[in-house]
Tab-separated table of C-alpha atoms in Angstrom:
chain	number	residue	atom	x	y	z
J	5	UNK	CA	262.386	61.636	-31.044
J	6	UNK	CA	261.165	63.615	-27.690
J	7	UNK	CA	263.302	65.676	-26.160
J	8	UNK	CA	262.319	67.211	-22.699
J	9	UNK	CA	264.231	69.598	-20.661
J	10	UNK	CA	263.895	68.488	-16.888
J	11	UNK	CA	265.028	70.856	-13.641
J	12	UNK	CA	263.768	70.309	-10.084
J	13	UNK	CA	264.848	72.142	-7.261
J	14	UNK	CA	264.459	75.658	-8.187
J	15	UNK	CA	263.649	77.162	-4.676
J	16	UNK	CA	262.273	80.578	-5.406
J	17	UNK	CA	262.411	83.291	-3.640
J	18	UNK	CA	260.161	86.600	-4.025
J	19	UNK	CA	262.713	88.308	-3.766
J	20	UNK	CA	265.039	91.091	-6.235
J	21	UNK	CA	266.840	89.839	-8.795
J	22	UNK	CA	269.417	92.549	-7.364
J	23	UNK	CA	269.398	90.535	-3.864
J	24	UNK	CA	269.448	87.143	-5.890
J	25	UNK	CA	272.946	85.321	-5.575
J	26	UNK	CA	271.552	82.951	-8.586
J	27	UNK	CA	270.548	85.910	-10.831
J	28	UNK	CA	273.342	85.299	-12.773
J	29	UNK	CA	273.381	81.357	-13.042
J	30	UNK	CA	269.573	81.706	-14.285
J	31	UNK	CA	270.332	84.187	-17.243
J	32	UNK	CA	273.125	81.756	-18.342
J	33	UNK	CA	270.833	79.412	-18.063
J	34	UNK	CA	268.417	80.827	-20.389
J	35	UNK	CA	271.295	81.603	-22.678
J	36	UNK	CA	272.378	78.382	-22.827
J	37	UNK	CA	269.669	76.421	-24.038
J	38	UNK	CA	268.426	79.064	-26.113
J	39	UNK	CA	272.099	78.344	-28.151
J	40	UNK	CA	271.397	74.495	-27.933
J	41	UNK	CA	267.902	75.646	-29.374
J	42	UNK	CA	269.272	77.912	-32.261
J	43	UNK	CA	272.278	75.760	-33.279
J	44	UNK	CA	270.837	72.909	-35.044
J	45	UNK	CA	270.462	70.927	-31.844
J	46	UNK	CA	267.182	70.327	-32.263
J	47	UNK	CA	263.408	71.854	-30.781
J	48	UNK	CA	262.584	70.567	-27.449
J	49	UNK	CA	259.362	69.468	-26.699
J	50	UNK	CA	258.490	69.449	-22.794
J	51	UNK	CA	259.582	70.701	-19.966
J	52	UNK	CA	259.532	68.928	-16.985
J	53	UNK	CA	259.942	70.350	-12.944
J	54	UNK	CA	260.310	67.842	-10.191
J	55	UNK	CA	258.999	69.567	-7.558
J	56	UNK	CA	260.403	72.709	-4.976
J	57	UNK	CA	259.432	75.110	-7.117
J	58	UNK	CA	258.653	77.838	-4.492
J	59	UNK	CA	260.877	78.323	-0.972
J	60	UNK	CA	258.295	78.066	1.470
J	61	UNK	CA	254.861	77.877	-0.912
J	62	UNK	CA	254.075	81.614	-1.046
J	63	UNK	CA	251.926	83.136	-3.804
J	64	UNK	CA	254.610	85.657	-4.360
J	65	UNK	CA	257.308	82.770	-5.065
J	66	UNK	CA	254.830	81.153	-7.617
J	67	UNK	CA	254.187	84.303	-9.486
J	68	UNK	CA	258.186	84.995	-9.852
J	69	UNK	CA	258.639	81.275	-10.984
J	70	UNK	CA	255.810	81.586	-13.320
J	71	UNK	CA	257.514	84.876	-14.966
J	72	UNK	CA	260.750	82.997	-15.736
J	73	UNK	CA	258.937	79.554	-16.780
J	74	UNK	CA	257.613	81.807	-19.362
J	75	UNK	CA	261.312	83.182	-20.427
J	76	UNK	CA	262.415	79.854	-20.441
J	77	UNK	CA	259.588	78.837	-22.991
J	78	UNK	CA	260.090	81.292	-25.218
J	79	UNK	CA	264.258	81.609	-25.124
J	80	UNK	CA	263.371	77.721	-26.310
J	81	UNK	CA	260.255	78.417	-28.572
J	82	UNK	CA	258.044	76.450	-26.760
J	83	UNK	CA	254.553	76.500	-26.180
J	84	UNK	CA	253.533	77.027	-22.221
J	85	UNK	CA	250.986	74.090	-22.680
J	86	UNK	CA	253.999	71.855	-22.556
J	87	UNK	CA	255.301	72.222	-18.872
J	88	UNK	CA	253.923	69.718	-16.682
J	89	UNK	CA	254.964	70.287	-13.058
J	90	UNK	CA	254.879	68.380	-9.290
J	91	UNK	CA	254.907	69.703	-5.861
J	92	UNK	CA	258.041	69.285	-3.478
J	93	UNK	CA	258.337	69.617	0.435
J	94	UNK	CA	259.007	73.540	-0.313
J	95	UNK	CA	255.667	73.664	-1.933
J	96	UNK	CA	253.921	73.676	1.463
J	97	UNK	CA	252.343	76.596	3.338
J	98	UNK	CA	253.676	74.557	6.197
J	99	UNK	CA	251.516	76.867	8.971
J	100	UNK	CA	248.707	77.230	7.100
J	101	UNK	CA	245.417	75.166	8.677
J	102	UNK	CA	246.331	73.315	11.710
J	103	UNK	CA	250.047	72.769	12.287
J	104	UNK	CA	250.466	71.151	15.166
J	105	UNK	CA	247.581	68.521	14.735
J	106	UNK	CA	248.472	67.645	10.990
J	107	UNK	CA	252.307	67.164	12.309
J	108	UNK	CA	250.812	64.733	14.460
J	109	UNK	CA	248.900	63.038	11.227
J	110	UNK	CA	252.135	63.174	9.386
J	111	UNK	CA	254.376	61.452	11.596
J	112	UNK	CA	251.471	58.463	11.395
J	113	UNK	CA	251.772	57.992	7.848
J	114	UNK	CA	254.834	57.024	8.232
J	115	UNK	CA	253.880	53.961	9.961
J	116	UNK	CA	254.424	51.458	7.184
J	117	UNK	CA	252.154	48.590	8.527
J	118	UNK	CA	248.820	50.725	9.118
J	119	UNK	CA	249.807	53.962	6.967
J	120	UNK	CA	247.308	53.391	4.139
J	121	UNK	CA	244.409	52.048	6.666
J	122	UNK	CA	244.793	55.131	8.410
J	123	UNK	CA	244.652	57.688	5.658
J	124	UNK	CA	241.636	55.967	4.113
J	125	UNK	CA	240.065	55.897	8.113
J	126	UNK	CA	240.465	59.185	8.550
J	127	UNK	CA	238.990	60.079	4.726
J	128	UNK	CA	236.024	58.437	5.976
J	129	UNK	CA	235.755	59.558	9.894
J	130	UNK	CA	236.886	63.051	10.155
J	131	UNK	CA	236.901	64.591	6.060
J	132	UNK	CA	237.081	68.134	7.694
J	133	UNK	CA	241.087	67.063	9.236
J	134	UNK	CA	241.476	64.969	6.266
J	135	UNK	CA	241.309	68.184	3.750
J	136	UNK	CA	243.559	70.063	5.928
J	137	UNK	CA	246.196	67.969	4.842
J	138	UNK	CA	245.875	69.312	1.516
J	139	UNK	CA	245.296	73.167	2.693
J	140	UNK	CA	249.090	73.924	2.788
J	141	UNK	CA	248.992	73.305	-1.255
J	142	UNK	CA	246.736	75.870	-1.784
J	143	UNK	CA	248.795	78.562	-3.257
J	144	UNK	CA	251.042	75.518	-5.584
J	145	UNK	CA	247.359	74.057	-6.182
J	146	UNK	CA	246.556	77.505	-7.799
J	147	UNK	CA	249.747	77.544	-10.057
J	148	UNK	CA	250.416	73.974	-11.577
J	149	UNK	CA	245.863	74.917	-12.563
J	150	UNK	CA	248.080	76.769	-15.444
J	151	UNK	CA	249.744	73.612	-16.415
J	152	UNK	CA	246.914	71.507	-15.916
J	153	UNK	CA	249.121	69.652	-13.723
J	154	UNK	CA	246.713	69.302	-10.844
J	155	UNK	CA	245.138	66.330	-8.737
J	156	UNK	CA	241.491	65.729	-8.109
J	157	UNK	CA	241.887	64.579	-4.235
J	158	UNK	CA	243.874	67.663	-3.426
J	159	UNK	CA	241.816	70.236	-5.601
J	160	UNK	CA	238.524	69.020	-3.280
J	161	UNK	CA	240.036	69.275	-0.534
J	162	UNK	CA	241.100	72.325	-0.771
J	163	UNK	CA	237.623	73.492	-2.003
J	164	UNK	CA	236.150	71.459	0.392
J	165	UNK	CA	233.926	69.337	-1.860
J	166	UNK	CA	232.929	65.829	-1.085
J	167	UNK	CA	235.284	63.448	-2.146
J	168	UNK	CA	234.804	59.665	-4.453
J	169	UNK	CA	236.892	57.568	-3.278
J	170	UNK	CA	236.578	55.613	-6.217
J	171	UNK	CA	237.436	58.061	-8.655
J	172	UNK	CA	239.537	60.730	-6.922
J	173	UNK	CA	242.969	59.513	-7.539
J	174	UNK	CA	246.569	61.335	-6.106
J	175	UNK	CA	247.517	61.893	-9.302
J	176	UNK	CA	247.459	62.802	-12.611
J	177	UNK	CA	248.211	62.402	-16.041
J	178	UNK	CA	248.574	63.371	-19.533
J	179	UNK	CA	249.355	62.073	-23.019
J	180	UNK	CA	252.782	63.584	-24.452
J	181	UNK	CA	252.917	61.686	-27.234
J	182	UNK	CA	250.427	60.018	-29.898
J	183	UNK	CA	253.386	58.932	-32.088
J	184	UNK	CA	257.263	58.099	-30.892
J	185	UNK	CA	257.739	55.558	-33.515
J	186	UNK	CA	253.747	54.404	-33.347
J	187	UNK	CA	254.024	54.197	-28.957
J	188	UNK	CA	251.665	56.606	-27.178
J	189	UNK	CA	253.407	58.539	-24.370
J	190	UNK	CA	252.108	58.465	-21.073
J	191	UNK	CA	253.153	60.762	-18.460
J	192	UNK	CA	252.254	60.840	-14.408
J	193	UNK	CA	252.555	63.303	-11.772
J	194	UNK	CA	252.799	62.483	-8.155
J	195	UNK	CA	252.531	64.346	-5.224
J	196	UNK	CA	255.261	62.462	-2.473
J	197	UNK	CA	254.963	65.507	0.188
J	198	UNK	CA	251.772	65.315	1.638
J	199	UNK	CA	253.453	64.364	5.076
J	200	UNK	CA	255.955	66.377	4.880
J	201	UNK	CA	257.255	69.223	7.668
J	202	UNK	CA	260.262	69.862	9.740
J	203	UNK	CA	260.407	66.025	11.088
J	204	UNK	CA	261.040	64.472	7.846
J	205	UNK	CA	263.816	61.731	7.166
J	206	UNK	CA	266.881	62.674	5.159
J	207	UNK	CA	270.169	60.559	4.434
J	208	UNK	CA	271.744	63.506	6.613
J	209	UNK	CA	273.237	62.342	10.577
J	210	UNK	CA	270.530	65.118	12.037
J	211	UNK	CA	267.874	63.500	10.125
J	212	UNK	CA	267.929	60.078	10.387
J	213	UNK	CA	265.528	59.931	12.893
J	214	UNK	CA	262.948	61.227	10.764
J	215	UNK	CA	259.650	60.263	9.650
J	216	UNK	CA	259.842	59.017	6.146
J	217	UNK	CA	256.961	60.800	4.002
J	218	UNK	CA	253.865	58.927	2.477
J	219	UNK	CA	252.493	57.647	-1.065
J	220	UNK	CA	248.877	56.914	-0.581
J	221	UNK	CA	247.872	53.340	-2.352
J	222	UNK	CA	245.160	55.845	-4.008
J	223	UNK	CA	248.315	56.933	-6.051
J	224	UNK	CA	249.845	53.490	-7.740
J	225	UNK	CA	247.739	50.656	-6.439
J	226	UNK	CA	245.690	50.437	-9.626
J	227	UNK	CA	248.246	51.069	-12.236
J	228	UNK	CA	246.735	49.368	-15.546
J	229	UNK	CA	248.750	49.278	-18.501
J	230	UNK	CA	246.973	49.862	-21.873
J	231	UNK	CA	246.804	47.234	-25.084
J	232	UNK	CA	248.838	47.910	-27.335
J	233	UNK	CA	252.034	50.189	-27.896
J	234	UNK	CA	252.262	52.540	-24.878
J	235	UNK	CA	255.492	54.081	-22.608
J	236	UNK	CA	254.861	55.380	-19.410
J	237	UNK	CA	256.837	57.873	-17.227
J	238	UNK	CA	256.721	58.903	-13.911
J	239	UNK	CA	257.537	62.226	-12.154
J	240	UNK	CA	257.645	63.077	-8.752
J	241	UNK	CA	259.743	64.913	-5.489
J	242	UNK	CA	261.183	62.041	-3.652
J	243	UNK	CA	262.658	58.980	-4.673
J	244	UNK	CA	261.578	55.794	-2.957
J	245	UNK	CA	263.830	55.622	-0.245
J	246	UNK	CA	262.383	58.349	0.816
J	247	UNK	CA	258.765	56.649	0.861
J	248	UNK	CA	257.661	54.777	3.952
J	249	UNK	CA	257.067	51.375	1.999
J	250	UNK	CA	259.607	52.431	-0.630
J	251	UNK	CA	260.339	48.923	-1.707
J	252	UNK	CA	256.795	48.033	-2.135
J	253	UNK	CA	256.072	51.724	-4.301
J	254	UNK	CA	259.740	50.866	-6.122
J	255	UNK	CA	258.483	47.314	-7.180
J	256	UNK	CA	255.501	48.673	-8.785
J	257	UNK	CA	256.828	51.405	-10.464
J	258	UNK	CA	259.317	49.516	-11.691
J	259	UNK	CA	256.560	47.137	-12.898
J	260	UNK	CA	254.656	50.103	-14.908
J	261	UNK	CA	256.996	52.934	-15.999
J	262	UNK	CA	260.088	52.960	-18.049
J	263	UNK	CA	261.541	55.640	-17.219
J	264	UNK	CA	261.111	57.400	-13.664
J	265	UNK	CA	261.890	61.269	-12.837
J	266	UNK	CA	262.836	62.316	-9.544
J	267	UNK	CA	264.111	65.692	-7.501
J	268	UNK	CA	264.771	66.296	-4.178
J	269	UNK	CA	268.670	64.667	-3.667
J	270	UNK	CA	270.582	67.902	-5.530
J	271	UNK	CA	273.060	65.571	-6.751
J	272	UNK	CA	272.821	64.281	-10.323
J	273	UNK	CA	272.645	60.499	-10.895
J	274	UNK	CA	270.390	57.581	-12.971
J	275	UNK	CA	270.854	53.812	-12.764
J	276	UNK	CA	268.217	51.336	-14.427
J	277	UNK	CA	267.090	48.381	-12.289
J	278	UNK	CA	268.766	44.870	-12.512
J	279	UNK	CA	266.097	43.863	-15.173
J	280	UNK	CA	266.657	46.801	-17.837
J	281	UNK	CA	263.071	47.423	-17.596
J	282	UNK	CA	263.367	51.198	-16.166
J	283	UNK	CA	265.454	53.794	-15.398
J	284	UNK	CA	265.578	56.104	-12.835
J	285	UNK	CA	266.604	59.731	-13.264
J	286	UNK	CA	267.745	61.650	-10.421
J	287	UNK	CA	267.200	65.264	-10.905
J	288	UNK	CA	270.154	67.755	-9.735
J	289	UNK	CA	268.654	71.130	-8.323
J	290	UNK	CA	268.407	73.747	-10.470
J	291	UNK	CA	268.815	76.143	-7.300
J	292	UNK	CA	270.367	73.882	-4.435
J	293	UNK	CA	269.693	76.445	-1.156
J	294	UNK	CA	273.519	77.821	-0.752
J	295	UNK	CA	275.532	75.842	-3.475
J	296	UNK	CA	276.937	78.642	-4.724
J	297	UNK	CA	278.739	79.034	-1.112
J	298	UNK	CA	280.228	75.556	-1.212
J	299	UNK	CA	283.290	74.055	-2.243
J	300	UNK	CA	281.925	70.545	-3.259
J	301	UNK	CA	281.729	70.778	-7.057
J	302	UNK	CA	278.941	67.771	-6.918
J	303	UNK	CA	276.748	70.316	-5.178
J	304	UNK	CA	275.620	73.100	-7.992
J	305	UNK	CA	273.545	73.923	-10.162
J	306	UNK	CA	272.363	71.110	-12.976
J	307	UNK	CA	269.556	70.880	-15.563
J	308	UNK	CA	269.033	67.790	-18.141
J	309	UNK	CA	268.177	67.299	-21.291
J	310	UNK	CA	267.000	63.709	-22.097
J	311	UNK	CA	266.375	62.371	-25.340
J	312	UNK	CA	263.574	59.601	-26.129
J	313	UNK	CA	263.709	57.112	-29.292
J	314	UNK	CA	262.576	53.914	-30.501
J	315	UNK	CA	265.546	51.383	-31.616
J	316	UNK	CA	265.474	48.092	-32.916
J	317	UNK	CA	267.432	45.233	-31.841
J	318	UNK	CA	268.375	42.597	-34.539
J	319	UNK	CA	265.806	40.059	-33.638
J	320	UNK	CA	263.729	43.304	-34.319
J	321	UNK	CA	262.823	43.912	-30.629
J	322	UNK	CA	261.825	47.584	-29.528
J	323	UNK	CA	263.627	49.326	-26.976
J	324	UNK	CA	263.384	52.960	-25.663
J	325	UNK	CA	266.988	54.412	-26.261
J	326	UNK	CA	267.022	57.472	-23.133
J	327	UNK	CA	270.404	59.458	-23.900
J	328	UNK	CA	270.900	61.579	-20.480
J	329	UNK	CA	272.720	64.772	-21.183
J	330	UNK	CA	273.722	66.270	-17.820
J	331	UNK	CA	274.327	69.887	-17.575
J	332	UNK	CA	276.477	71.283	-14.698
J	333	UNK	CA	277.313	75.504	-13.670
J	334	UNK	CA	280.710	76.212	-13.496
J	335	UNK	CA	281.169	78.532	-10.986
J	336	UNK	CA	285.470	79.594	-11.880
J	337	UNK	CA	283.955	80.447	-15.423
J	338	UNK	CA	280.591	81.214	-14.640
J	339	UNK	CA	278.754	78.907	-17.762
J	340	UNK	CA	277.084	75.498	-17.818
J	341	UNK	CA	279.175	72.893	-19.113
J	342	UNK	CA	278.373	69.583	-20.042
J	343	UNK	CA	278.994	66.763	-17.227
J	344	UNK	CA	280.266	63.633	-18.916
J	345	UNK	CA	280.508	61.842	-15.961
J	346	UNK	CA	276.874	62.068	-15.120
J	347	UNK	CA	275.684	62.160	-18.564
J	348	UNK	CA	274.293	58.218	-19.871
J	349	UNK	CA	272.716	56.006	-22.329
J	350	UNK	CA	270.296	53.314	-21.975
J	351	UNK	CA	267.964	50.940	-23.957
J	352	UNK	CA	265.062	49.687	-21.898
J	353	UNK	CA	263.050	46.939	-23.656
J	354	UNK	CA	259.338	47.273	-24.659
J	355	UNK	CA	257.143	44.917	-26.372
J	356	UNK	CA	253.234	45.748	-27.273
J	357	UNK	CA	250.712	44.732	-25.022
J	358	UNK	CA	248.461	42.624	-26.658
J	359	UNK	CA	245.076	41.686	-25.615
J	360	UNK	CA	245.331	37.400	-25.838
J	361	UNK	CA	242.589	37.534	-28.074
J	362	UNK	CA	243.693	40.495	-30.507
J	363	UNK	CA	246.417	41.994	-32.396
J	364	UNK	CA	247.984	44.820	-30.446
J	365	UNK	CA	245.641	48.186	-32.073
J	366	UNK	CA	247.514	50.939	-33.096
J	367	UNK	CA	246.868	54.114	-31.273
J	368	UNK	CA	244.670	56.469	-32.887
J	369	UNK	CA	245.400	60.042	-32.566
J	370	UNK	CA	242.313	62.536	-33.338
J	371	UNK	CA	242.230	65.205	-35.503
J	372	UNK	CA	242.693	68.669	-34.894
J	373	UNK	CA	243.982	71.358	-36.562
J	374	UNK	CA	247.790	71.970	-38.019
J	375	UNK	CA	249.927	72.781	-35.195
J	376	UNK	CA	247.654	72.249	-32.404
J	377	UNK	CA	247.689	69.688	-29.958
J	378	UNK	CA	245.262	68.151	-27.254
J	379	UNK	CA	247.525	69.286	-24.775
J	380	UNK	CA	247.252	72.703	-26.410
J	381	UNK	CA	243.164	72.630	-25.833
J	382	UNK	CA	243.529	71.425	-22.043
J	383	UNK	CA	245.642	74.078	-20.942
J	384	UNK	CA	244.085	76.876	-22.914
J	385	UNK	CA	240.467	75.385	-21.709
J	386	UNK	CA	241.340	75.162	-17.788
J	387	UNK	CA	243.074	78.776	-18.002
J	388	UNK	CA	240.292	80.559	-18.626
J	389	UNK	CA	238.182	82.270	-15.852
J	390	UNK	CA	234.664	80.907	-16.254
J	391	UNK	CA	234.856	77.447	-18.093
J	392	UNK	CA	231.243	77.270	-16.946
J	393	UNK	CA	229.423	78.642	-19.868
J	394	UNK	CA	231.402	76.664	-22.335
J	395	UNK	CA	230.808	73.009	-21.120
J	396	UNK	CA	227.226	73.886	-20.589
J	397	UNK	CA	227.301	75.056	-24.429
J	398	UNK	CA	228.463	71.924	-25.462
J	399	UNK	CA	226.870	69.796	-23.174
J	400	UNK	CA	223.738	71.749	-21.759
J	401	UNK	CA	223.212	71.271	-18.366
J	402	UNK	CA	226.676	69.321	-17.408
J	403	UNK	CA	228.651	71.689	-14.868
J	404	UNK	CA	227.492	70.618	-11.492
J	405	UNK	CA	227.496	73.074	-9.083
J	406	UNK	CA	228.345	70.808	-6.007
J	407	UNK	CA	231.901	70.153	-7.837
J	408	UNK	CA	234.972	72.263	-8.162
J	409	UNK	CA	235.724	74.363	-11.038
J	410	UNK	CA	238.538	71.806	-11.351
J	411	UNK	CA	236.482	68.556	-11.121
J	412	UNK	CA	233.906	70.125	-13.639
J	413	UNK	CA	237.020	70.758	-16.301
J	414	UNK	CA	238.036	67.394	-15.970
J	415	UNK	CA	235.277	65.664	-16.236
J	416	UNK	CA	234.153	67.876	-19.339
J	417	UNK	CA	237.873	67.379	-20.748
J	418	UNK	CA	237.180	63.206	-20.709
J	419	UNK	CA	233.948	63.480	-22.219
J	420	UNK	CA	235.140	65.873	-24.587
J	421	UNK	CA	237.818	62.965	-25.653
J	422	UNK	CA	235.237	60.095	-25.375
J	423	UNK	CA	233.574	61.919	-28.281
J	424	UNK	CA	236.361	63.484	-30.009
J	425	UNK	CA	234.997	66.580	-29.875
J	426	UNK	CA	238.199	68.619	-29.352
J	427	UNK	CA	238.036	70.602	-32.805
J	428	UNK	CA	234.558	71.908	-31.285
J	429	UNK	CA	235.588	72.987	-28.304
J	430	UNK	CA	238.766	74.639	-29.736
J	431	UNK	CA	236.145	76.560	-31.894
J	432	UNK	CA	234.525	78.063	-29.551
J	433	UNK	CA	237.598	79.015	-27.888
J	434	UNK	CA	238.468	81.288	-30.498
């Protein structure tokens, strides 16, 4: 079994806990699952936050969410190399760079018939106004590094590096698994706020006239599933209908993943598509912006924990059992409570996917020593200061100077893997 905590929403503030009308909710909080922890509920294994992690993207935000990340991992015993992490509209330094002319840019991308022709134009006609679409992620860029949760096209930009089309995907990804009942895990992280400002759509009466915010093709047009027994997951801000050409992005995500994360709505909810071949988790907010003030009892604070297995039907047919335990604040007694109504179960069929010509391999995990994992070695790698020294001891001469740090660590990290020469590096990290 996995089990992941997920939140999204959280909406930090640098300010005192004093001033804080949520300090209280977020020490239950951490009281809470540290008793599903210690009473024979299990260990849980990720932890997963769908985006609007900061207010307003501030340094000073990041550095208090960072502080009670860590509390969280170790009320729940788990290791910091486990939290994977996505940006939200909040995540944005929305006056950093140029404003006005990016708002301009924005509202384009919306256009759903030349959207994708025009990001790609202006990638290769102006790259200087291209990257400043990235500069407002600057300070979340510089966090999720931590979590190695960060994407190639936005870390160049940022750095201002030249960017590969080819290679530079608006995304990224990470094995979370080897083993769930012989499947290999597969987790993605997308970025769904690049366009987004003060003009965006909502399913509010003031918003509707909105511009709907923008997926790049670079992100899910060359989705490739593996041979052999995989799962994939998605997480990201927005759900579709938020996405100019949501039903296109839907279809193909529905296509590839099996189970889908998303934040962003506040209100907890999952439904699986009319095929059983995904489901869709919609994230409450761990911090909805003044909740706490309101009346509606839909409108407060949730987190989730969600269970993964591998069942068998009789005709001995896998499926991925999800059991959605939704967790709601009470605010008359002040504790989380379970929420039945939101709380689910589903069974989403998967089936090996065998090359024609082959039996479907078995996925080979490498290696490494007792109680360390890969994930373990990436995040502990990328956190140092100056990686430089240590790819060029294992692989003399391979940092390249006209790359980012980030770029250099990740193309180090694959070539590490193509080798299986984790053990080696984790050596000489000691």
């Amino acid at each position: 079994m996995i089990r992941i905590l997920q939140i999204s929403d959280i909406h930090w503030l640098a300010i005192p806990d004093a001033m804080d009308d949520y300090n209280l909710m977020r020490r239950e909080f951490l009281d809470d699952i540290e008793s599903f922890h210690k009473n024979g509920n299990g260990n849980f294994d990720h932890l997963l936050i769908c985006g609007d992690i900061a207010y307003s993207g501030e340094k000073e935000q990041y550095t208090k969410a960072q502080i009670y990340i860590e509390k969280i991992c170790d009320r729940i015993k788990l290791k910091q190399s486990e939290v994977y992490v996505v940006p939200g509209n909040h995540d944005k330094q929305r006056n950093a760079g140029k404003p006005e002319l990016r708002n301009l840019i924005q509202s384009g991308l919306a256009c759903e018939s030349a959207n994708d022709k025009m990001f790609y134009d202006l990638m290769e006609g102006d790259i200087e106004t291209f990257r400043d679409l990235f500069v407002p992620f600057k300070e979340y860029r510089d966090f999720s590094a931590g979590y190695d949760s960060v994407e190639i096209m936005m870390d160049k930009c940022i750095e201002r590096k030249d960017i590969d089309a080819d290679k530079d995907h608006t995304y990224w990804k990470s094995i979370i698994s080897y083993n769930l009942d012989g499947y290999q895990v597969h987790l993605y992280g997308f970025n769904t706020s690049l366009s987004c400002d003060q003009y965006d759509w909502d399913d509010w009466e003031t918003k509707r006239n909105g511009h709907k915010m923008f997926l790049p093709k670079f992100a899910y047009n060359d989705f490739h599933k593996k041979k052999g027994k995989h799962i994939y997951i998605s997480m990201m801000h927005h759900p579709t209908k938020y996405l100019a050409n949501g039903g296109k992005i839907e279809e193909e995500f529905d296509k590839f993943f099996q189970l889908q994360f998303y934040g962003h709505v506040h209100i907890p909810d999952a439904s699986q598509n009319s095929d059983k071949s995904t489901v869709r988790v919609f994230s409450g907010a761990m911090q909805p912006p003044g909740a706490l003030d309101k009346k509606d009892c839909n409108y407060c604070p949730v987190f989730n924990i969600v269970e993964l297995s591998i069942n068998k039907n009789m005709d001995g047919m896998d499926f991925l059992h999800i059991n959605l335990r939704v967790n709601r604040w009470n605010d008359a007694t002040k504790k989380f409570e379970d929420d039945k109504k939101a709380s689910k179960e589903f069974d989403v069929e998967i089936n090996a996917n065998p090359s024609r010509w082959e039996n479907a391999p078995a996925p080979v995990q490498p290696k490494l020593p007792d109680g360390v994992t890969i994930r373990d070695i990436r995040v502990k790698f990328v956190s140092r200061l100056n990686t430089k020294r240590i790819i060029n001891s294992v692989y003399h001469g391979f940092f390249d100077e006209t790359q980012t740090s980030h770029t250099n660590n990740v193309n180090f990290l694959k070539k590490i893997n193509e080798d299986n020469k984790w053990i080696e590096l984790w050596n000489k990290m000691q």
